[in-house]
Amino acid sequence: MLILISGFIIGVNVFSRIPNLTLFVFILGIPFYYFISNKVLHEAIKPSLYFILGIILGFGFITGLLLILGQFEIMVKAISSLFDLGAAKDSSHNIRGLILVYLRGYKTLLDVMGQLSIITILFLLFSSCFKKNLWLRMFFLVLLFCYTFLWFKSGEIYPIYALSYTGTILILFTNQSSGVKTLAFLGGLMLTFLPLGSGGAIHSSGYMCIWLSMPFFFTFLFNLKNTTINLNRHVASRKIVLSEKGFKRFVLFISIAFLFSKGFNISQQAYFDNGSRFDKTYTINSKLAKGVYTTERRAEIINNLLVNLKEYVKPNDYLLAYDKIPMINFLTETRPYMYNSWVWIYDSHTFENKLKQAEKEIEVYPIVVAQKFETILDFSKPIPNYLDSNLTNTHGVINAYDGRKNEFLKTFLIDNDYEIVWSNAYFNIYKTARIHE
């Protein structure tokens, strides 16, 4: 019954994020458990079928719920649109692009795991050496702590991923119970397969992949006993004793370095809003942004737009917010004209198709607001020719700028007699008097 419920949960979970399909690989955990428990493998067939039945029931439950709520057709359209996304050769979401970014992530991960090995070895050596010179030992440990702090601070998700993989591997290849090894195996499957299908792979979805594996690193080291390493040099021989207390201290060392680095990052970063939180004391003039604070410049830019948009849109109106300003639909309580408030995620092929689809299916022409500066990572200075088709890529972000999408938007505006009704250095608001036929 528990395996059936597990399959049901994973089946339902697919509808929250399509790449969660990769978690169907969890079915391998069943024969794995039977194998390491020295049981007959064919006995794993029955529980595996229960797992598959659970998935089917999960799909059936969501399908029935969608039908009852009248949302089934919307879901079908949303899923079918995925086949359109990534059709362009330069898209980061085509199969080739997804595989390449996945492999690049693992190349980075291998480098980071090498750095983790160095940190571990140096800490254990420094902890067991220089016993007659406490100050020298503390000096080296402080230097190593500074390096580890920077390793966590600049490595984004990869250091945590390295800890998770290392702990999983250590559990799998040491003397552990069948249940613990199975959990580690499932954690390894999650680390390996769940990033597949995400545009940034480990970089963007790694945070949802570590929760099962991460504790194994600390649990393994915390439970290690005294270990002796023999170093033979010709006739002389030297022993390095790694104590149980040393392993526990390393767990504490890593934990403190992590907490310090992430605490610093949290104080200096918010999503696409870098800088000290002490400078973020200004608010957006919207009831929907209550409790959200940002810098004076960002607040001024957005508030100026919101005040002027009120003259042209009201809640439930259609608004085309172009192209990296998805919060504008939310803050104005308007409907996204192209079925998605963040149209930047569309490659040029999908963008063109969605724009044509909206023009065909929606019986009104929307108000259009177009940005004239970069908003990915941070707010840039105004870029007067931002809507040109030949502007070079900004910020060095993959697909941050696509001139073809600009061409499609401008064609839409010209063909439908749009005019600029408000403009400043950062935004244009367009409106048409044309009636949809």
Tab-separated table of C-alpha atoms in Angstrom:
chain	number	residue	atom	x	y	z
A	1	MET	CA	0.000	0.000	0.000
A	2	LEU	CA	2.831	2.411	0.831
A	3	ILE	CA	4.484	1.719	-2.537
A	4	LEU	CA	1.133	2.318	-4.245
A	5	ILE	CA	0.798	5.656	-2.425
A	6	SER	CA	4.365	6.559	-3.402
A	7	GLY	CA	3.586	5.975	-7.067
A	8	PHE	CA	0.369	8.005	-6.682
A	9	ILE	CA	2.273	10.979	-5.216
A	10	ILE	CA	4.886	10.891	-7.982
A	11	GLY	CA	2.154	10.641	-10.627
A	12	VAL	CA	0.370	13.689	-9.201
A	13	ASN	CA	3.670	15.561	-8.860
A	14	VAL	CA	4.270	15.468	-12.613
A	15	PHE	CA	1.496	18.034	-13.060
A	16	SER	CA	3.359	20.561	-10.925
A	17	ARG	CA	6.501	20.351	-13.082
A	18	ILE	CA	6.736	18.271	-16.253
A	19	PRO	CA	10.427	17.253	-15.793
A	20	ASN	CA	9.293	15.432	-12.624
A	21	LEU	CA	8.556	12.621	-15.079
A	22	THR	CA	12.189	11.674	-14.518
A	23	LEU	CA	11.290	10.528	-10.991
A	24	PHE	CA	9.615	7.498	-12.514
A	25	VAL	CA	13.167	6.157	-12.355
A	26	PHE	CA	12.493	5.613	-8.640
A	27	ILE	CA	11.024	2.269	-9.654
A	28	LEU	CA	14.644	1.039	-9.827
A	29	GLY	CA	14.806	1.386	-6.052
A	30	ILE	CA	12.576	-1.665	-5.669
A	31	PRO	CA	14.816	-4.251	-7.430
A	32	PHE	CA	17.848	-2.500	-5.889
A	33	TYR	CA	16.500	-3.182	-2.395
A	34	TYR	CA	15.810	-6.821	-3.230
A	35	PHE	CA	19.301	-7.198	-4.719
A	36	ILE	CA	21.255	-5.808	-1.745
A	37	SER	CA	19.007	-7.721	0.669
A	38	ASN	CA	19.966	-10.978	-1.090
A	39	LYS	CA	16.341	-11.660	-1.947
A	40	VAL	CA	15.011	-13.264	-5.121
A	41	LEU	CA	14.838	-10.527	-7.773
A	42	HIS	CA	11.640	-11.736	-9.420
A	43	GLU	CA	9.841	-10.949	-6.138
A	44	ALA	CA	10.392	-7.255	-6.993
A	45	ILE	CA	7.933	-7.521	-9.899
A	46	LYS	CA	4.789	-7.320	-7.734
A	47	PRO	CA	5.763	-4.166	-5.771
A	48	SER	CA	6.997	-2.606	-9.023
A	49	LEU	CA	3.543	-3.148	-10.530
A	50	TYR	CA	1.992	-1.517	-7.457
A	51	PHE	CA	4.270	1.482	-8.026
A	52	ILE	CA	3.198	1.721	-11.686
A	53	LEU	CA	-0.474	1.370	-10.664
A	54	GLY	CA	0.011	4.244	-8.212
A	55	ILE	CA	1.366	6.448	-11.006
A	56	ILE	CA	-1.614	5.589	-13.217
A	57	LEU	CA	-4.017	6.378	-10.376
A	58	GLY	CA	-2.215	9.697	-9.784
A	59	PHE	CA	-2.637	10.633	-13.436
A	60	GLY	CA	-6.272	9.535	-13.325
A	61	PHE	CA	-6.948	11.566	-10.169
A	62	ILE	CA	-5.567	14.806	-11.653
A	63	THR	CA	-7.358	14.184	-14.961
A	64	GLY	CA	-10.644	13.716	-13.153
A	65	LEU	CA	-10.054	16.816	-11.043
A	66	LEU	CA	-9.289	18.882	-14.142
A	67	LEU	CA	-12.456	17.651	-15.834
A	68	ILE	CA	-14.573	18.499	-12.780
A	69	LEU	CA	-13.070	21.988	-12.546
A	70	GLY	CA	-13.320	22.613	-16.289
A	71	GLN	CA	-9.546	22.959	-16.606
A	72	PHE	CA	-8.746	19.881	-18.681
A	73	GLU	CA	-8.648	21.675	-22.041
A	74	ILE	CA	-6.367	24.365	-20.606
A	75	MET	CA	-3.966	21.712	-19.322
A	76	VAL	CA	-3.970	19.918	-22.683
A	77	LYS	CA	-3.111	23.178	-24.459
A	78	ALA	CA	-0.365	23.928	-21.955
A	79	ILE	CA	1.207	20.497	-22.394
A	80	SER	CA	0.875	20.564	-26.186
A	81	SER	CA	2.644	23.927	-26.259
A	82	LEU	CA	5.734	22.201	-24.834
A	83	PHE	CA	6.187	20.449	-28.171
A	84	ASP	CA	6.387	23.857	-29.798
A	85	LEU	CA	8.854	25.244	-27.255
A	86	GLY	CA	12.406	24.471	-28.249
A	87	ALA	CA	11.761	24.047	-31.962
A	88	ALA	CA	14.145	26.897	-32.827
A	89	LYS	CA	17.771	25.879	-33.269
A	90	ASP	CA	19.024	28.594	-30.928
A	91	SER	CA	16.573	27.724	-28.164
A	92	SER	CA	17.988	26.719	-24.795
A	93	HIS	CA	15.036	24.303	-24.428
A	94	ASN	CA	15.546	22.103	-27.460
A	95	ILE	CA	16.844	18.588	-26.823
A	96	ARG	CA	20.405	19.399	-27.820
A	97	GLY	CA	20.469	22.523	-25.650
A	98	LEU	CA	19.081	20.677	-22.627
A	99	ILE	CA	21.651	17.877	-22.938
A	100	LEU	CA	24.557	20.298	-23.385
A	101	VAL	CA	23.660	22.372	-20.343
A	102	TYR	CA	23.195	19.153	-18.348
A	103	LEU	CA	26.674	17.930	-19.329
A	104	ARG	CA	28.250	21.325	-18.640
A	105	GLY	CA	26.720	21.196	-15.184
A	106	TYR	CA	28.414	17.877	-14.491
A	107	LYS	CA	31.742	19.195	-15.734
A	108	THR	CA	31.451	22.012	-13.203
A	109	LEU	CA	30.344	19.543	-10.535
A	110	LEU	CA	33.441	17.364	-11.052
A	111	ASP	CA	35.687	20.393	-10.574
A	112	VAL	CA	33.826	21.328	-7.390
A	113	MET	CA	34.051	17.764	-6.041
A	114	GLY	CA	37.804	17.911	-6.585
A	115	GLN	CA	37.912	21.097	-4.503
A	116	LEU	CA	35.832	19.366	-1.799
A	117	SER	CA	38.390	16.539	-1.683
A	118	ILE	CA	41.195	19.042	-1.196
A	119	ILE	CA	39.288	20.859	1.578
A	120	THR	CA	38.582	17.564	3.366
A	121	ILE	CA	42.153	16.286	3.139
A	122	LEU	CA	43.682	19.586	4.251
A	123	PHE	CA	41.364	19.915	7.218
A	124	LEU	CA	42.066	16.395	8.454
A	125	LEU	CA	45.802	16.900	7.962
A	126	PHE	CA	45.875	20.283	9.685
A	127	SER	CA	43.806	18.874	12.555
A	128	SER	CA	46.215	15.996	13.143
A	129	CYS	CA	49.477	17.858	12.462
A	130	PHE	CA	51.228	20.756	14.213
A	131	LYS	CA	50.140	19.467	17.615
A	132	LYS	CA	53.174	21.101	19.187
A	133	ASN	CA	52.407	24.426	17.565
A	134	LEU	CA	48.794	25.348	18.202
A	135	TRP	CA	49.097	28.819	16.641
A	136	LEU	CA	50.458	27.422	13.372
A	137	ARG	CA	47.657	24.867	13.218
A	138	MET	CA	45.036	27.553	13.889
A	139	PHE	CA	46.595	29.781	11.224
A	140	PHE	CA	46.262	27.108	8.542
A	141	LEU	CA	42.739	26.207	9.648
A	142	VAL	CA	41.645	29.856	9.472
A	143	LEU	CA	43.082	30.105	5.953
A	144	LEU	CA	41.233	26.936	4.993
A	145	PHE	CA	38.016	28.284	6.533
A	146	CYS	CA	38.312	31.450	4.422
A	147	TYR	CA	38.787	29.337	1.304
A	148	THR	CA	35.809	27.124	2.201
A	149	PHE	CA	33.689	30.207	2.867
A	150	LEU	CA	34.506	31.564	-0.601
A	151	TRP	CA	33.957	28.099	-2.094
A	152	PHE	CA	30.417	28.044	-0.773
A	153	LYS	CA	29.803	31.727	-1.495
A	154	SER	CA	30.775	31.669	-5.168
A	155	GLY	CA	29.841	28.091	-6.053
A	156	GLU	CA	26.066	28.573	-6.006
A	157	ILE	CA	24.371	25.156	-5.790
A	158	TYR	CA	27.406	23.116	-6.873
A	159	PRO	CA	29.214	22.804	-3.484
A	160	ILE	CA	25.990	21.550	-1.891
A	161	TYR	CA	25.483	19.178	-4.801
A	162	ALA	CA	29.040	17.908	-4.322
A	163	LEU	CA	28.372	17.231	-0.629
A	164	SER	CA	25.165	15.407	-1.541
A	165	TYR	CA	26.782	13.204	-4.173
A	166	THR	CA	29.757	12.451	-1.932
A	167	GLY	CA	27.540	11.420	0.966
A	168	THR	CA	25.412	9.241	-1.312
A	169	ILE	CA	28.443	7.448	-2.755
A	170	LEU	CA	29.983	6.902	0.699
A	171	ILE	CA	26.752	5.354	1.990
A	172	LEU	CA	26.362	3.100	-1.053
A	173	PHE	CA	29.896	1.666	-0.864
A	174	THR	CA	30.237	1.171	2.886
A	175	ASN	CA	28.662	-1.148	5.408
A	176	GLN	CA	25.139	0.201	5.912
A	177	SER	CA	21.704	-1.292	6.343
A	178	SER	CA	19.642	-2.170	3.267
A	179	GLY	CA	17.103	0.525	4.113
A	180	VAL	CA	19.720	3.281	4.391
A	181	LYS	CA	21.425	2.164	1.192
A	182	THR	CA	18.098	2.183	-0.648
A	183	LEU	CA	17.434	5.735	0.528
A	184	ALA	CA	20.913	6.742	-0.668
A	185	PHE	CA	20.252	5.037	-4.006
A	186	LEU	CA	16.982	6.947	-4.422
A	187	GLY	CA	18.779	10.157	-3.469
A	188	GLY	CA	21.409	9.445	-6.118
A	189	LEU	CA	18.696	8.859	-8.727
A	190	MET	CA	17.122	12.187	-7.805
A	191	LEU	CA	20.471	14.016	-8.045
A	192	THR	CA	21.194	12.448	-11.421
A	193	PHE	CA	17.875	12.512	-13.249
A	194	LEU	CA	15.680	15.280	-11.804
A	195	PRO	CA	17.719	18.140	-13.390
A	196	LEU	CA	17.023	16.677	-16.851
A	197	GLY	CA	14.536	18.772	-18.772
A	198	SER	CA	15.256	21.981	-16.884
A	199	GLY	CA	16.698	24.866	-18.895
A	200	GLY	CA	19.517	25.404	-16.389
A	201	ALA	CA	19.833	21.752	-15.281
A	202	ILE	CA	21.702	21.589	-11.938
A	203	HIS	CA	22.190	25.351	-11.861
A	204	SER	CA	18.470	26.120	-11.804
A	205	SER	CA	16.784	23.002	-10.409
A	206	GLY	CA	19.527	21.577	-8.188
A	207	TYR	CA	17.956	23.003	-5.057
A	208	MET	CA	14.985	20.647	-5.380
A	209	CYS	CA	17.231	17.602	-5.919
A	210	ILE	CA	19.392	17.603	-2.773
A	211	TRP	CA	16.986	17.172	0.128
A	212	LEU	CA	17.155	13.369	0.202
A	213	SER	CA	20.943	13.070	-0.285
A	214	MET	CA	22.320	16.065	1.584
A	215	PRO	CA	22.068	14.567	5.132
A	216	PHE	CA	24.111	11.497	4.173
A	217	PHE	CA	27.360	13.468	3.941
A	218	PHE	CA	27.080	14.743	7.485
A	219	THR	CA	25.674	11.494	8.890
A	220	PHE	CA	28.502	9.428	7.405
A	221	LEU	CA	31.315	11.638	8.684
A	222	PHE	CA	29.675	12.189	12.052
A	223	ASN	CA	29.561	8.424	12.651
A	224	LEU	CA	33.118	7.639	11.511
A	225	LYS	CA	35.489	6.127	14.057
A	226	ASN	CA	39.258	6.530	14.436
A	227	THR	CA	41.149	5.876	11.186
A	228	THR	CA	44.892	5.378	10.695
A	229	ILE	CA	46.754	6.152	7.458
A	230	ASN	CA	50.262	4.695	7.034
A	231	LEU	CA	52.767	6.741	5.017
A	232	ASN	CA	55.882	4.711	4.135
A	233	ARG	CA	59.058	6.569	3.237
A	234	HIS	CA	61.796	4.076	2.425
A	235	VAL	CA	62.828	2.691	5.815
A	236	ALA	CA	60.976	5.225	7.959
A	237	SER	CA	57.266	5.028	8.368
A	238	ARG	CA	54.795	7.586	9.586
A	239	LYS	CA	51.218	7.229	10.751
A	240	ILE	CA	48.492	9.826	10.495
A	241	VAL	CA	45.690	9.185	12.947
A	242	LEU	CA	42.333	10.661	11.974
A	243	SER	CA	40.298	10.734	15.130
A	244	GLU	CA	36.566	10.399	15.590
A	245	LYS	CA	36.579	13.886	17.093
A	246	GLY	CA	38.357	15.160	13.972
A	247	PHE	CA	35.554	13.937	11.710
A	248	LYS	CA	32.954	15.540	13.959
A	249	ARG	CA	34.923	18.790	13.933
A	250	PHE	CA	35.030	18.677	10.143
A	251	VAL	CA	31.235	18.380	10.035
A	252	LEU	CA	31.069	21.443	12.302
A	253	PHE	CA	33.695	23.241	10.186
A	254	ILE	CA	31.792	22.655	6.949
A	255	SER	CA	28.454	23.574	8.541
A	256	ILE	CA	29.728	26.883	9.929
A	257	ALA	CA	31.402	27.822	6.636
A	258	PHE	CA	28.162	27.047	4.809
A	259	LEU	CA	25.985	29.047	7.213
A	260	PHE	CA	28.345	32.025	7.133
A	261	SER	CA	28.551	32.074	3.334
A	262	LYS	CA	24.832	31.623	2.775
A	263	GLY	CA	24.022	34.133	5.481
A	264	PHE	CA	26.238	36.639	3.687
A	265	ASN	CA	24.636	35.832	0.322
A	266	ILE	CA	21.152	36.232	1.753
A	267	SER	CA	22.106	39.631	3.163
A	268	GLN	CA	23.399	40.736	-0.243
A	269	GLN	CA	21.037	39.101	-2.698
A	270	ALA	CA	17.425	38.703	-3.647
A	271	TYR	CA	16.088	37.203	-6.853
A	272	PHE	CA	17.368	39.500	-9.634
A	273	ASP	CA	17.887	42.227	-7.024
A	274	ASN	CA	21.491	42.199	-5.836
A	275	GLY	CA	22.856	44.491	-3.182
A	276	SER	CA	22.699	44.896	0.564
A	277	ARG	CA	19.292	44.406	2.136
A	278	PHE	CA	20.005	47.483	4.250
A	279	ASP	CA	19.645	49.515	1.035
A	280	LYS	CA	16.278	47.951	0.238
A	281	THR	CA	13.875	50.110	2.200
A	282	TYR	CA	11.563	51.306	-0.580
A	283	THR	CA	8.231	49.752	-1.514
A	284	ILE	CA	6.182	49.220	-4.657
A	285	ASN	CA	2.891	51.104	-4.615
A	286	SER	CA	0.644	48.080	-4.863
A	287	LYS	CA	-1.382	46.119	-2.327
A	288	LEU	CA	0.015	42.965	-3.948
A	289	ALA	CA	3.604	43.958	-3.119
A	290	LYS	CA	2.964	44.574	0.569
A	291	GLY	CA	5.993	43.652	2.655
A	292	VAL	CA	8.336	43.612	-0.360
A	293	TYR	CA	11.221	46.066	-0.248
A	294	THR	CA	13.743	47.084	-2.889
A	295	THR	CA	16.128	49.911	-3.707
A	296	GLU	CA	14.995	53.467	-4.323
A	297	ARG	CA	15.881	53.330	-8.039
A	298	ARG	CA	14.000	50.101	-8.738
A	299	ALA	CA	10.958	51.255	-6.784
A	300	GLU	CA	10.913	54.583	-8.629
A	301	ILE	CA	11.133	52.902	-12.045
A	302	ILE	CA	8.306	50.441	-11.340
A	303	ASN	CA	6.058	52.869	-9.480
A	304	ASN	CA	6.276	55.354	-12.328
A	305	LEU	CA	5.123	52.677	-14.769
A	306	LEU	CA	2.290	51.429	-12.541
A	307	VAL	CA	0.876	54.929	-12.057
A	308	ASN	CA	0.718	55.505	-15.797
A	309	LEU	CA	-0.576	52.021	-16.639
A	310	LYS	CA	-3.630	52.680	-14.466
A	311	GLU	CA	-4.862	55.086	-17.125
A	312	TYR	CA	-4.961	52.327	-19.745
A	313	VAL	CA	-5.705	49.003	-18.006
A	314	LYS	CA	-7.884	47.756	-15.206
A	315	PRO	CA	-8.009	44.321	-13.537
A	316	ASN	CA	-8.840	41.442	-15.922
A	317	ASP	CA	-7.893	43.451	-19.018
A	318	TYR	CA	-5.396	41.905	-21.415
A	319	LEU	CA	-1.849	43.259	-21.177
A	320	LEU	CA	1.157	42.204	-23.238
A	321	ALA	CA	4.167	42.836	-20.979
A	322	TYR	CA	7.306	42.587	-23.095
A	323	ASP	CA	9.618	40.818	-22.450
A	324	LYS	CA	11.233	40.227	-19.035
A	325	ILE	CA	8.720	41.936	-16.750
A	326	PRO	CA	6.306	39.169	-15.650
A	327	MET	CA	5.443	40.900	-12.363
A	328	ILE	CA	3.672	43.703	-14.243
A	329	ASN	CA	0.723	41.423	-15.063
A	330	PHE	CA	0.553	40.405	-11.416
A	331	LEU	CA	0.796	43.924	-10.003
A	332	THR	CA	-1.850	45.280	-12.402
A	333	GLU	CA	-4.071	42.177	-12.011
A	334	THR	CA	-4.236	41.870	-15.789
A	335	ARG	CA	-4.349	38.847	-18.050
A	336	PRO	CA	-1.220	37.955	-20.019
A	337	TYR	CA	-2.089	38.323	-23.695
A	338	MET	CA	0.308	35.633	-24.892
A	339	TYR	CA	-0.836	33.039	-22.322
A	340	ASN	CA	2.257	33.623	-20.191
A	341	SER	CA	3.310	36.733	-18.315
A	342	TRP	CA	7.029	36.000	-18.874
A	343	VAL	CA	7.198	35.910	-22.670
A	344	TRP	CA	11.007	35.883	-22.527
A	345	ILE	CA	10.888	32.131	-21.885
A	346	TYR	CA	9.565	31.622	-25.420
A	347	ASP	CA	12.175	31.094	-28.106
A	348	SER	CA	11.619	33.097	-31.293
A	349	HIS	CA	9.674	30.281	-32.985
A	350	THR	CA	7.285	29.824	-30.058
A	351	PHE	CA	6.975	33.570	-29.523
A	352	GLU	CA	5.776	34.065	-33.082
A	353	ASN	CA	3.296	31.185	-32.809
A	354	LYS	CA	1.881	32.339	-29.462
A	355	LEU	CA	1.488	35.908	-30.703
A	356	LYS	CA	-0.414	34.710	-33.784
A	357	GLN	CA	-2.493	32.327	-31.683
A	358	ALA	CA	-3.466	35.099	-29.260
A	359	GLU	CA	-4.370	37.455	-32.111
A	360	LYS	CA	-6.613	34.757	-33.569
A	361	GLU	CA	-8.268	33.556	-30.348
A	362	ILE	CA	-8.566	36.705	-28.192
A	363	GLU	CA	-11.212	39.116	-29.423
A	364	VAL	CA	-9.574	42.323	-28.183
A	365	TYR	CA	-6.231	43.965	-28.787
A	366	PRO	CA	-4.194	44.372	-25.608
A	367	ILE	CA	-2.393	47.335	-24.163
A	368	VAL	CA	1.315	46.686	-24.747
A	369	VAL	CA	4.071	47.743	-22.374
A	370	ALA	CA	7.633	47.212	-23.607
A	371	GLN	CA	10.802	47.666	-21.575
A	372	LYS	CA	13.827	49.572	-22.878
A	373	PHE	CA	16.451	48.323	-20.435
A	374	GLU	CA	17.781	45.007	-19.167
A	375	THR	CA	16.081	43.402	-16.149
A	376	ILE	CA	17.791	40.008	-16.049
A	377	LEU	CA	20.157	39.853	-13.041
A	378	ASP	CA	19.837	43.580	-12.378
A	379	PHE	CA	18.316	46.796	-13.715
A	380	SER	CA	20.609	48.285	-16.356
A	381	LYS	CA	20.718	51.875	-17.506
A	382	PRO	CA	18.240	52.775	-20.270
A	383	ILE	CA	19.082	51.291	-23.673
A	384	PRO	CA	17.454	53.584	-26.273
A	385	ASN	CA	17.671	50.997	-29.056
A	386	TYR	CA	16.639	48.029	-26.888
A	387	LEU	CA	13.792	47.138	-29.254
A	388	ASP	CA	16.035	47.026	-32.334
A	389	SER	CA	16.578	43.712	-34.052
A	390	ASN	CA	20.378	43.965	-34.270
A	391	LEU	CA	21.270	44.828	-30.666
A	392	THR	CA	24.054	42.618	-29.302
A	393	ASN	CA	23.289	40.244	-26.444
A	394	THR	CA	23.090	42.002	-23.114
A	395	HIS	CA	24.553	40.943	-19.777
A	396	GLY	CA	26.105	37.820	-21.285
A	397	VAL	CA	23.018	35.827	-20.268
A	398	ILE	CA	22.010	33.005	-22.608
A	399	ASN	CA	19.017	34.152	-24.674
A	400	ALA	CA	18.839	37.428	-22.719
A	401	TYR	CA	18.257	39.198	-26.007
A	402	ASP	CA	16.627	37.961	-29.195
A	403	GLY	CA	16.274	40.453	-32.036
A	404	ARG	CA	13.818	38.252	-33.924
A	405	LYS	CA	11.291	38.520	-31.091
A	406	ASN	CA	11.660	42.289	-31.343
A	407	GLU	CA	10.866	42.058	-35.048
A	408	PHE	CA	7.752	39.974	-34.402
A	409	LEU	CA	6.537	42.432	-31.768
A	410	LYS	CA	7.148	45.451	-33.992
A	411	THR	CA	5.326	43.753	-36.871
A	412	PHE	CA	2.373	43.124	-34.560
A	413	LEU	CA	2.362	46.765	-33.442
A	414	ILE	CA	2.589	48.157	-36.993
A	415	ASP	CA	0.032	45.789	-38.519
A	416	ASN	CA	-2.488	46.683	-35.816
A	417	ASP	CA	-1.945	50.456	-35.832
A	418	TYR	CA	-0.476	50.757	-32.351
A	419	GLU	CA	0.816	54.121	-31.160
A	420	ILE	CA	2.916	55.125	-28.160
A	421	VAL	CA	0.627	56.802	-25.620
A	422	TRP	CA	3.204	57.111	-22.834
A	423	SER	CA	6.961	56.788	-22.737
A	424	ASN	CA	9.955	57.410	-20.529
A	425	ALA	CA	13.564	56.242	-20.578
A	426	TYR	CA	12.616	52.743	-19.377
A	427	PHE	CA	9.241	51.842	-20.895
A	428	ASN	CA	6.842	52.456	-23.771
A	429	ILE	CA	3.088	51.976	-23.454
A	430	TYR	CA	1.300	51.227	-26.736
A	431	LYS	CA	-2.416	51.409	-27.533
A	432	THR	CA	-4.486	50.882	-30.651
A	433	ALA	CA	-7.869	52.279	-31.600
A	434	ARG	CA	-8.390	49.350	-33.930
A	435	ILE	CA	-11.306	47.004	-33.208
A	436	HIS	CA	-10.646	43.281	-33.367
A	437	GLU	CA	-12.464	41.685	-36.291
